[in-house]
Coordinates of C-alpha atoms in Angstrom, one line a residue:
X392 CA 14.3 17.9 15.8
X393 CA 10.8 17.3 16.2
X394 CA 9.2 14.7 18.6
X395 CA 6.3 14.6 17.1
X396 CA 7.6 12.3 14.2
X397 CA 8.2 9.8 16.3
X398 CA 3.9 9.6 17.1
X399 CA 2.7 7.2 14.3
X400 CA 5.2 4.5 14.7
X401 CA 4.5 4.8 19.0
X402 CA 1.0 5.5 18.9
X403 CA 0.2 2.0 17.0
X404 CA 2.5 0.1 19.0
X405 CA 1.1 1.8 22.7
X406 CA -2.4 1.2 21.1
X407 CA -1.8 -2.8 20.5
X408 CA 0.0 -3.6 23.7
X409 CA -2.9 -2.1 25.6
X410 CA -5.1 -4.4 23.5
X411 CA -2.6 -7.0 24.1
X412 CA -3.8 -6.9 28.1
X413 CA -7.4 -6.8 27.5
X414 CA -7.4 -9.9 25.4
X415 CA -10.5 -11.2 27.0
X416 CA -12.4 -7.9 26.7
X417 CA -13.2 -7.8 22.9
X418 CA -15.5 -4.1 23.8
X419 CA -12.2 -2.8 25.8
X420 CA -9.8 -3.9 23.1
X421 CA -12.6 -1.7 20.1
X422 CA -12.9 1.3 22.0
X423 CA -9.1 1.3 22.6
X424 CA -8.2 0.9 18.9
X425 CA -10.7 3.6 17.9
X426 CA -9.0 5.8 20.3
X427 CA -5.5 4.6 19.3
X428 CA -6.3 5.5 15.2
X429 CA -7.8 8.9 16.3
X430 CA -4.7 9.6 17.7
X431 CA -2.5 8.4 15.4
X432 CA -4.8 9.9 12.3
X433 CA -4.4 13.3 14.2
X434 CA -1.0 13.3 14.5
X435 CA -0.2 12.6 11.1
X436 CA -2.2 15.6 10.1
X437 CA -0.3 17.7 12.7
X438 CA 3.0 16.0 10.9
X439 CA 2.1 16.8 7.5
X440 CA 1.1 20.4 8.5
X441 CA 4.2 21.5 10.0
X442 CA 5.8 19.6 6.9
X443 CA 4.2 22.0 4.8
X444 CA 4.9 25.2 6.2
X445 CA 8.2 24.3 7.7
X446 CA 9.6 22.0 5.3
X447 CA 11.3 18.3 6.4
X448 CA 11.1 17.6 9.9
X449 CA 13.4 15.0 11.3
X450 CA 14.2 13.2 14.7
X451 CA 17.5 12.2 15.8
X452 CA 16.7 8.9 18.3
X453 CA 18.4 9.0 21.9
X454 CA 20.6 12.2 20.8
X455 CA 22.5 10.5 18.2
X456 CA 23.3 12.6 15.3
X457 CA 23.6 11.0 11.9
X458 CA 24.8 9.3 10.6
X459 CA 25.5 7.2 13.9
X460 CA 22.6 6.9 15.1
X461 CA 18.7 6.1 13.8
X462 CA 17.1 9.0 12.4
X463 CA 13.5 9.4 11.6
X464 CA 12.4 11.5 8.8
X465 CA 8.9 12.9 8.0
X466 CA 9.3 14.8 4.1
X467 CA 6.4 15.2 1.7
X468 CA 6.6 11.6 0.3
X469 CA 6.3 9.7 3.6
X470 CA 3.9 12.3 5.5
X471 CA 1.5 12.0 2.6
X472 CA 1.5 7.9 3.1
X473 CA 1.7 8.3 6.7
X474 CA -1.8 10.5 6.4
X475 CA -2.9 7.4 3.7
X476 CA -2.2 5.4 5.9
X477 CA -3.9 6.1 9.1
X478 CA -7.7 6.8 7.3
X479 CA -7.2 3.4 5.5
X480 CA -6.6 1.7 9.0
X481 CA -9.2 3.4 10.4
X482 CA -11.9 2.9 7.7
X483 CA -10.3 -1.1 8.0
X484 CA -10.7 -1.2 11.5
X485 CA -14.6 0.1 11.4
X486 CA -15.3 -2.4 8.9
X487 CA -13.7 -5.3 11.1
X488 CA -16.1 -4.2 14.4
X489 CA -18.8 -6.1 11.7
X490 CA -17.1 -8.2 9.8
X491 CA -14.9 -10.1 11.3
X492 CA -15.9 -12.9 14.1
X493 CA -15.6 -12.8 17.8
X494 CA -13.0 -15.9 17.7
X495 CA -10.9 -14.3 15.8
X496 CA -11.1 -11.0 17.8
X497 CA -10.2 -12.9 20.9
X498 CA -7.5 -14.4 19.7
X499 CA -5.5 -11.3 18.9
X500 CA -6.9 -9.5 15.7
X501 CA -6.5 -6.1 17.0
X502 CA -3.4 -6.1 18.6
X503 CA -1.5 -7.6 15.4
X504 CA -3.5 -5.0 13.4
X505 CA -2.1 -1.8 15.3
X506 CA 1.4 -4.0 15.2
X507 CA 1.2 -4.3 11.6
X508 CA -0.1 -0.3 11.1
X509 CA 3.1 0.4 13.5
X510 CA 5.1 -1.5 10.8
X511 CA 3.6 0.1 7.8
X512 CA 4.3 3.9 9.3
X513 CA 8.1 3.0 10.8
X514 CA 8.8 1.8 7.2
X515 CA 7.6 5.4 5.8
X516 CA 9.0 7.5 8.1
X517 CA 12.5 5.4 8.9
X518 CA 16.0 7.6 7.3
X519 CA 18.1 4.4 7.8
X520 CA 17.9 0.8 5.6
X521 CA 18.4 -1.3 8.5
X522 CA 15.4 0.2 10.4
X523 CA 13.3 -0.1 7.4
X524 CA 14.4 -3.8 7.3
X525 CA 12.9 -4.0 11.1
X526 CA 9.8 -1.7 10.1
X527 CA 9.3 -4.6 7.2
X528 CA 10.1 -7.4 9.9
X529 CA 7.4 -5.9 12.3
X530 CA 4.8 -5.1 9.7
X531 CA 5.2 -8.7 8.0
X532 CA 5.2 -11.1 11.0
X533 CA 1.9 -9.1 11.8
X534 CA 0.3 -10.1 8.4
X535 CA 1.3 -13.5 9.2
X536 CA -0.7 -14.0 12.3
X537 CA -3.9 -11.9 10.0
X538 CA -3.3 -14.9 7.4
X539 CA -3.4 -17.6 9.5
X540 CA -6.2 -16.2 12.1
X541 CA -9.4 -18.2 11.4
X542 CA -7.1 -21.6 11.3
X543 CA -9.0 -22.6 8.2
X544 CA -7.3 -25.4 5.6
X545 CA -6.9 -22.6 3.0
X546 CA -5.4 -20.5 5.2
X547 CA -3.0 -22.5 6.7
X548 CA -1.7 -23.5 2.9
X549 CA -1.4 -20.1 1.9
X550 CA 0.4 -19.0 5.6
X551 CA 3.2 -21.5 4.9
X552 CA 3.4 -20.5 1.2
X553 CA 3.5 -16.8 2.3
X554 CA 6.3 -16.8 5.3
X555 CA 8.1 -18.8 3.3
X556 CA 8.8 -16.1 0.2
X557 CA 9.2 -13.5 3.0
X558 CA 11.7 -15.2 4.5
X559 CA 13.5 -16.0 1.6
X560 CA 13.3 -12.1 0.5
X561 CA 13.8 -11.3 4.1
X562 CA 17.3 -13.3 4.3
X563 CA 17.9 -11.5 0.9
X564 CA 17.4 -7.9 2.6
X565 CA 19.8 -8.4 5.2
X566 CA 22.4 -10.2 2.8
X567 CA 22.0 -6.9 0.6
X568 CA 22.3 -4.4 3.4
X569 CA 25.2 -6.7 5.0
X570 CA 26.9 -6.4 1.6
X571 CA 26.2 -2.3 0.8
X572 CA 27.7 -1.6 4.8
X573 CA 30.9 -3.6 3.8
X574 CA 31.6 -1.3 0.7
X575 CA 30.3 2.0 2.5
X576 CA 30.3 1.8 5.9
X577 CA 27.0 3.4 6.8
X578 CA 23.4 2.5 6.3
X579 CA 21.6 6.3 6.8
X580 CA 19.9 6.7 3.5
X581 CA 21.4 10.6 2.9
X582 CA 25.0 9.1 3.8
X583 CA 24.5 6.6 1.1
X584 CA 23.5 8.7 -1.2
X585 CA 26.8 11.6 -0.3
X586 CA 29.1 8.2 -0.7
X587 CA 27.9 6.6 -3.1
X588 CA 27.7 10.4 -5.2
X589 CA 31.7 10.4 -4.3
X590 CA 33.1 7.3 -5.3
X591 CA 30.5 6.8 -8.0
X592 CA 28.0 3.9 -8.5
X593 CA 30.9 0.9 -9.2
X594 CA 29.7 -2.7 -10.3
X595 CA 29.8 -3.5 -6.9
X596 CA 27.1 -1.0 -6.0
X597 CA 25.2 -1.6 -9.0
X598 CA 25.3 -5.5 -8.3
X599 CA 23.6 -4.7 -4.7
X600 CA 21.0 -2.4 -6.3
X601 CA 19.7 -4.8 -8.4
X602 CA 19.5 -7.3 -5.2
X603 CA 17.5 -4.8 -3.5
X604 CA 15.3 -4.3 -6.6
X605 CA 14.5 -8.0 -6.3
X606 CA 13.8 -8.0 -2.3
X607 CA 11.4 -4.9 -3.0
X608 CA 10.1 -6.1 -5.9
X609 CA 8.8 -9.3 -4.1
X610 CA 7.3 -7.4 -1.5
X611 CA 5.6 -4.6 -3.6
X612 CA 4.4 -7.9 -6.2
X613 CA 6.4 -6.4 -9.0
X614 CA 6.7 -8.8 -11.6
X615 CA 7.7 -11.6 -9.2
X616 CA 3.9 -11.7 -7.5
X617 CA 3.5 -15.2 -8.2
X618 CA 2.5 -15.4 -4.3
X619 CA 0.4 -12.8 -4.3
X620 CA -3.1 -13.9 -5.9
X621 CA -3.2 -16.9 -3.5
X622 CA -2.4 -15.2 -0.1
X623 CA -4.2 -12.6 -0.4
X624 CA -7.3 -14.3 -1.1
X625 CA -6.9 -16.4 1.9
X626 CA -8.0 -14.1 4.9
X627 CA -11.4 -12.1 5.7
X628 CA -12.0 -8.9 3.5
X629 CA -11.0 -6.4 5.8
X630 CA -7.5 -8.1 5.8
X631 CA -7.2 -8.4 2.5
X632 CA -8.2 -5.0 1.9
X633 CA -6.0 -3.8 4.5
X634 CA -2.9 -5.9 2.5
X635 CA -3.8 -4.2 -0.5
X636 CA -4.1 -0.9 0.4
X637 CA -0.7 -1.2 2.2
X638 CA 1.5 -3.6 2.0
X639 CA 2.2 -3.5 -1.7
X640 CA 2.4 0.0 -1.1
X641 CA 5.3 0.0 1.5
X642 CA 7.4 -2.3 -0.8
X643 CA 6.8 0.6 -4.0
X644 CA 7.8 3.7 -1.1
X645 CA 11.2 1.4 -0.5
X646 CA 12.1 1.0 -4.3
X647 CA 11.1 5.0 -5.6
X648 CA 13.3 5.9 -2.3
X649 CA 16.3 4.4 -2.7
X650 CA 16.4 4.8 -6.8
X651 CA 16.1 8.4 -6.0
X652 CA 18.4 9.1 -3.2
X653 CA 20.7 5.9 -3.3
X654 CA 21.0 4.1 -6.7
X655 CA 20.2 7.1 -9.0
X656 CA 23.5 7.4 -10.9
X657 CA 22.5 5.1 -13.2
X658 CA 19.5 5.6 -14.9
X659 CA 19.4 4.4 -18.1
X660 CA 19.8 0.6 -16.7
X661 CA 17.3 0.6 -13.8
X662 CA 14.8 3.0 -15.4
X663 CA 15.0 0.6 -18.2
X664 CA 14.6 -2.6 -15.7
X665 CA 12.2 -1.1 -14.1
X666 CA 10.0 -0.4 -17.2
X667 CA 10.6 -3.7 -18.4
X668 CA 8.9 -4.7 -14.6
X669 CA 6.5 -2.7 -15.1
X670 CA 5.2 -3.6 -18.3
X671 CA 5.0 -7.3 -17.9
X672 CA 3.4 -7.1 -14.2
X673 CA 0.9 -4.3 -15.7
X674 CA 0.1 -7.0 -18.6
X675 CA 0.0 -9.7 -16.7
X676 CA -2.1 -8.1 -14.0
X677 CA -5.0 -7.3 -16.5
X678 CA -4.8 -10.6 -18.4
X679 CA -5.6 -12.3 -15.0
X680 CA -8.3 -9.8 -13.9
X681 CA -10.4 -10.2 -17.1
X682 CA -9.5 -14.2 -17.2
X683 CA -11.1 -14.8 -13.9
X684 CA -15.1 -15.3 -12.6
X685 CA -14.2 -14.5 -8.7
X686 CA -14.2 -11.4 -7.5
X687 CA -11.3 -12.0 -5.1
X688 CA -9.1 -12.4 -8.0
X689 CA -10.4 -10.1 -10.4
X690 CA -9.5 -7.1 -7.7
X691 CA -6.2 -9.2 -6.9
X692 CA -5.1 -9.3 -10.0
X693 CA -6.6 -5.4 -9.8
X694 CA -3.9 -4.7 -7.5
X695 CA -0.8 -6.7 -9.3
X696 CA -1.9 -4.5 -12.5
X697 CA -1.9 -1.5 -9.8
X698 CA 1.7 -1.9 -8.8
X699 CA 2.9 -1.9 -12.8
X700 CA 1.1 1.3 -12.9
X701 CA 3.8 3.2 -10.0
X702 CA 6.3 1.4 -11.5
X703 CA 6.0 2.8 -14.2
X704 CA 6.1 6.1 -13.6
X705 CA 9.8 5.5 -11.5
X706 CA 10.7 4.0 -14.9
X707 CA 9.4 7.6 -16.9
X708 CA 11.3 9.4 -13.6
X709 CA 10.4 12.6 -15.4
X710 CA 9.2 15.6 -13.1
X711 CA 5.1 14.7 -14.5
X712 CA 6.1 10.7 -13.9
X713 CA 7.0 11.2 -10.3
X714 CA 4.1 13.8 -9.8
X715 CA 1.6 11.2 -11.2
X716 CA 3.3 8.4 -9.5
X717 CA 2.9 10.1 -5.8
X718 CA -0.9 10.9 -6.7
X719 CA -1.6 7.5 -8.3
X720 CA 0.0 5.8 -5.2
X721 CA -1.9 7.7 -2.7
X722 CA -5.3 7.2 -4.9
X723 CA -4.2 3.1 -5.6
X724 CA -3.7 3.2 -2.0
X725 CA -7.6 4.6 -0.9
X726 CA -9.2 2.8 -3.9
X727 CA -7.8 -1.2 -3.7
X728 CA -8.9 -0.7 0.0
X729 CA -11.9 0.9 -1.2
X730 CA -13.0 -1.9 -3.7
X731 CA -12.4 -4.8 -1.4
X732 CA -14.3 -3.9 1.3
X733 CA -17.1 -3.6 -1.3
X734 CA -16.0 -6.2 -2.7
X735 CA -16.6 -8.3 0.9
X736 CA -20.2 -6.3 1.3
X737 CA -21.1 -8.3 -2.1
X738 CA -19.8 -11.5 -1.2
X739 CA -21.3 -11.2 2.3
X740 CA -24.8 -10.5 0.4
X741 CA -24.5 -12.7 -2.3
X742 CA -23.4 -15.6 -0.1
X743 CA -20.5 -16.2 -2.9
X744 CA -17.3 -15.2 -4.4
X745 CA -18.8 -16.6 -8.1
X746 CA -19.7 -14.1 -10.5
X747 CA -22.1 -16.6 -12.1
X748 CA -23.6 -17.1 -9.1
X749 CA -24.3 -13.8 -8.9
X750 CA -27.5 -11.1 -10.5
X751 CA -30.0 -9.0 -9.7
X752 CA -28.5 -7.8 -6.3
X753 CA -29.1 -3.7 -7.4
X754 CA -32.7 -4.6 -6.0
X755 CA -32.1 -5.0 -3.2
X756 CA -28.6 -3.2 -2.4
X757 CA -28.6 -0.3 -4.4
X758 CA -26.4 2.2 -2.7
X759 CA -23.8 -0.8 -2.5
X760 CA -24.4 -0.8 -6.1
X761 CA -23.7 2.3 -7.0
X762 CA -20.7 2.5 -4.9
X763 CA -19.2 0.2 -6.6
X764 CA -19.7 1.3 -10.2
X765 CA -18.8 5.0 -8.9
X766 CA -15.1 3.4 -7.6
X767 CA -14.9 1.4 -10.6
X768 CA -14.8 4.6 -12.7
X769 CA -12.2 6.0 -10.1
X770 CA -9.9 2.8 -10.3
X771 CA -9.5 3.2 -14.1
X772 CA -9.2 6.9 -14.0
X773 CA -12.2 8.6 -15.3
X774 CA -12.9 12.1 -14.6
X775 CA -13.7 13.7 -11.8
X776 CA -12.5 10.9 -9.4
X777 CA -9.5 10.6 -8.0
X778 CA -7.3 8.5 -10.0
X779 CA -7.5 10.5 -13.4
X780 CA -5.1 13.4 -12.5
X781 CA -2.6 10.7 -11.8
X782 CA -2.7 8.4 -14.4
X783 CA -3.1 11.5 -16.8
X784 CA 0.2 12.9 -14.9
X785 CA 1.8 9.3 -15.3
X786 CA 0.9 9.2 -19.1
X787 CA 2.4 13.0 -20.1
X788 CA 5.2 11.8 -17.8
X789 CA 5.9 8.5 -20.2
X790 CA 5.4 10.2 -23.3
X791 CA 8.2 12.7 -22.2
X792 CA 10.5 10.4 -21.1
X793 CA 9.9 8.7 -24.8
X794 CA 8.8 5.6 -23.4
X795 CA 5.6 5.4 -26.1
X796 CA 5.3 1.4 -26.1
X797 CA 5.1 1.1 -22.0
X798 CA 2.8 4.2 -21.9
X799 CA 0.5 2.7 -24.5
X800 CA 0.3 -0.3 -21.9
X801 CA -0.8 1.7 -19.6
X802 CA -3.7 3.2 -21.5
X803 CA -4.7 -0.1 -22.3
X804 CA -4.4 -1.7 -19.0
X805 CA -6.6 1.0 -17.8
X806 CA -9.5 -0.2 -20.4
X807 CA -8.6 -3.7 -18.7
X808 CA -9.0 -2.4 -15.4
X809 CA -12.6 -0.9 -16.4
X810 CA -13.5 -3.7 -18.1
X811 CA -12.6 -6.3 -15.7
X812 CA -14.4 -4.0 -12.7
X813 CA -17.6 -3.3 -14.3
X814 CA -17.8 -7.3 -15.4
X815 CA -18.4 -7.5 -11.7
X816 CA -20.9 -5.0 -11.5
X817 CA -23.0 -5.9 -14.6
X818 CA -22.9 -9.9 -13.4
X819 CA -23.8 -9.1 -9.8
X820 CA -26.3 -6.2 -9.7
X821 CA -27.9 -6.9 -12.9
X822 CA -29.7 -9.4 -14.8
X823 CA -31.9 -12.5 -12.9
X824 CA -30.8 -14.1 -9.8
X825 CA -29.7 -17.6 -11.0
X826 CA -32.1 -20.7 -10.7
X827 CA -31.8 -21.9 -7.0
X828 CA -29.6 -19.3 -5.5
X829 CA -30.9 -18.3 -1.8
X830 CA -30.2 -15.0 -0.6
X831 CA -30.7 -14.5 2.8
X832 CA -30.8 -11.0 4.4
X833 CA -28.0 -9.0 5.4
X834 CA -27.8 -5.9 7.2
X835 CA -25.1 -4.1 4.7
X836 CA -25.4 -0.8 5.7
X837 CA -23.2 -1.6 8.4
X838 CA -20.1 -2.5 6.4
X839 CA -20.7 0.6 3.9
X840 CA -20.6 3.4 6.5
X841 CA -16.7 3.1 6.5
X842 CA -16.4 2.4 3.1
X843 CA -18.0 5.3 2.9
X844 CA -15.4 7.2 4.5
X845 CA -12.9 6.2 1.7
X846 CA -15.4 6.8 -1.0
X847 CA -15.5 10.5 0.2
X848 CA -12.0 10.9 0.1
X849 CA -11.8 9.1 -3.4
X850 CA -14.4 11.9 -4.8
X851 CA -12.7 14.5 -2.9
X852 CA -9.1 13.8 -4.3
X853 CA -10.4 14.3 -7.5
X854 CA -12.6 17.3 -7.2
X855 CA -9.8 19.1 -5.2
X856 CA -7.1 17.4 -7.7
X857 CA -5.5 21.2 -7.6
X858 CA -4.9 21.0 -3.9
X859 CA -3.7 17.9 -3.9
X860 CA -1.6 18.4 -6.5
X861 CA 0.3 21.2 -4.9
X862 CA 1.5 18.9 -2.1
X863 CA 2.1 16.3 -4.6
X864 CA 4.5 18.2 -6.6
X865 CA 6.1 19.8 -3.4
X866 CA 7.0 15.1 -3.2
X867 CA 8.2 15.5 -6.6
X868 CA 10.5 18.0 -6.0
X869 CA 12.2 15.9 -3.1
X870 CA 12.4 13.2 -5.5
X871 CA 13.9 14.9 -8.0
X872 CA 16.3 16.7 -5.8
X873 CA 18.2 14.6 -3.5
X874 CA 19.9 17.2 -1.8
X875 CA 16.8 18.6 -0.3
X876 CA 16.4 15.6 1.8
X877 CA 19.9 14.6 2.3
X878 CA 20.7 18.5 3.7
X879 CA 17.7 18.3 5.9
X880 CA 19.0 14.9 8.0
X881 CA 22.5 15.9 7.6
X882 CA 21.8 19.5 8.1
X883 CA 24.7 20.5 5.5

């Protein structure tokens, strides 16, 4: 067993309740949370170290062995979101110190931020279904309170809008976990898989994996994101980016781990629902990022496409597929964060979300300029930034699996993706100012230093793809090999 697994689910939570006291004390509550992400950042690195050189590390809570009691578990997959993770919380949490307004800092901003990071890691490091159902509780009723902070009428609309489809797919999770303990009898994730392997994957058990494809599917935006494009446009940048960077994220992790440890006995149906997903939300996604004029929604719908894209690599499940997959995740995760907080640097600047509202800011802003074209060519995978090994991975992947038509999507929504992207840039640094727009000065430079920080890492991915790719493969084989993880908790 090994304590330290345990550190980026406490750290978060310690680091927020301390906030929690010091609600008065905006300064206390910043230096506490810069403190709180060091630590946490640092001991995902020391997790993901030891991962590496001593293979999956696991934590048996009060004692318990499994599969009685809760188990965490740090492998390859969840170490390298853990690791994600923390430097897109941190990078958020800089951008917030200017960005987002005292009132709103006062009235609990940081603490529900740790709270919801807390969530976020618990859901990547939990072995058991039920504690990832907490993990989601924690992580979501924290992005409710980062919705609806601010009070504005927009806000509000999209809070009720929001907590209302979560609770629906909430009520759905525990329904489905209810229903999968009645015909097993356990809910540790490598139990499941050792039972379900014995008895074989009956209707029954097929009927509640498709029932946890839908609850994950609504959190991850997959196909059913209809809820998506409005809530997430609702709050400040920095939450938004934070949301998009993560929380789509932690609904993907959920459906790639139990369709590769739990529900894997039959492929040919899921692989070929989850394709079918897949396609359509990658379609749709594109259509409404080169439909729109708003940069919100053009990166929303950025994100939606970005969600079709894993997808579809669980769908190829092919040893490239889930290579790709793991590096597009972890590059989809840096760059949506990435592009929004840009994106809130040029509305902040431009005074407006309207793209014809909009020219002529490369004048004045160039380095925000440039960082934005530069992370435009990463989002849609051009060479040498950090999301061209994986899509390249993910397309050899589909074209070995046979799946020709879906991987042809994917080339296409990648133009999209470009296309859409650089619109921004073209109609917003270029050209004339339109007649009668006032820009009044802004002091940018503040919001781009930890933009910045993700930008590096975005460069650095790709340069060092071969490095990366080594721990990325070392995922792959987990998810290709069940066993692996299930001997580690269950130490067989």
């Amino acid at each position: 067993m090994n304590n330290l697994v345990v550190l980026p689910i406490l750290l978060p939570l310690i680091t927020g309740v301390i906030a929690l006291l010091f609600f008065r004390r905006v300064n206390i509550q910043r230096v506490v949370s810069v403190i709180g992400l060091l630590l946490t950042a640092a001991a995902s690195i020391v997790l993901i170290t030891q991962v590496t050189q001593s293979g999956i590390q696991t934590l048996n809570m009060g004692g318990w062995e499994p599969p009685y009691g809760i188990v965490l578990v740090a492998d390859m997959v969840s170490a390298l979101l853990v690791v994600a993770a923390s430097i897109i919380a941190l990078a958020c949490l800089l951008y917030a110190f200017r960005s987002v307004n005292k009132e709103r800092e006062e009235h609990h901003f940081y603490p529900f931020f740790h709270f919801l990071i807390a969530g976020v890691n618990g859901s990547f490091l939990t072995g058991d279904l039920f504690n990832l159902f907490v993990c989601f509780e924690l992580m979501l009723i924290s992005s409710y309170a980062l919705i609806v902070l601010g009070g504005t009428e927009r806000q509000l609309r999209e809070t009720i809008k929001y907590v209302l489809i979560n609770i629906v797919s909430s009520a759905l999770f525990v329904a489905s976990i209810g229903f999968l303990y009645s015909v097993t009898g356990t809910l540790n994730m490598a139990d499941l898989s050792n039972r379900i392997a014995e008895v074989g994957q009956s209707g029954v058990i097929t009927l509640i994996a498709v029932l946890f494809l839908i609850v994950f599917s609504i959190k991850a935006g997959l196909f059913l994101f209809f809820w998506l494009s409005g809530s997430y446009a609702a709050p400040p940048a920095v939450v938004t980016a934070l949301f998009a960077g993560l929380l789509t994220k932690v609904g993907l992790y959920a459906i790639v781990r139990t369709f590769t440890l739990i529900f894997y006995h039959d492929p040919d149906f899921f692989h070929a629902l989850i394709g079918w997903m897949a396609g359509a939300t990658m379609v749709l996604g594109v259509i409404g990022a080169i439909s729109y004029r708003d940069v919100n929604k053009i990166l929303i719908y950025n994100v939606i496409a970005g969600v079709g894209f894993v997808a579809f690599g669980m769908a190829a499940a092919s040893r490239p597929a889930l290579e790709g997959l793991l590096f597009y995740m972890l590059h989809d995760m840096l760059i949506k964060t990435l592009l929004f907080l840009l994106g809130g640097a040029l509305i902040a600047v431009a005074g407006t979300s309207k793209l014809d509202n909009m020219g002529g800011l490369i004048h004045r802003y160039p380095l925000l300029g440039w960082m934005f074209f530069i992370s435009a060519l990463a989002l849609a995978g051009i060479p040498p930034f950090s999301g061209f090994p994986g899509k390249l991975l993910l397309f050899e992947g589909g074209l070995q699996a046979g799946l020709y038509g879906l991987t042809g999507i994917a080339v296409l929504s990648s133009l999209l993706m470009l296309y859409s992207v650089l619109r921004i840039f073209i109609q917003a640094f270029w050209g004339e100012p339109p007649a009668g727009a006032v820009r009044r000065p802004y002091a940018v430079n503040g919001l781009l230093i930890p933009a910045g920080i993700l930008f590096v890492f975005i460069i650095a991915m790709g340069v060092g793809a071969e490095g990366m790719f080594q721990l990325t493969s070392r995922a792959g084989d987990i998810l290709l090999h069940p066993n692996v993880y299930i001997d580690a908790v269950l130490k067989e």
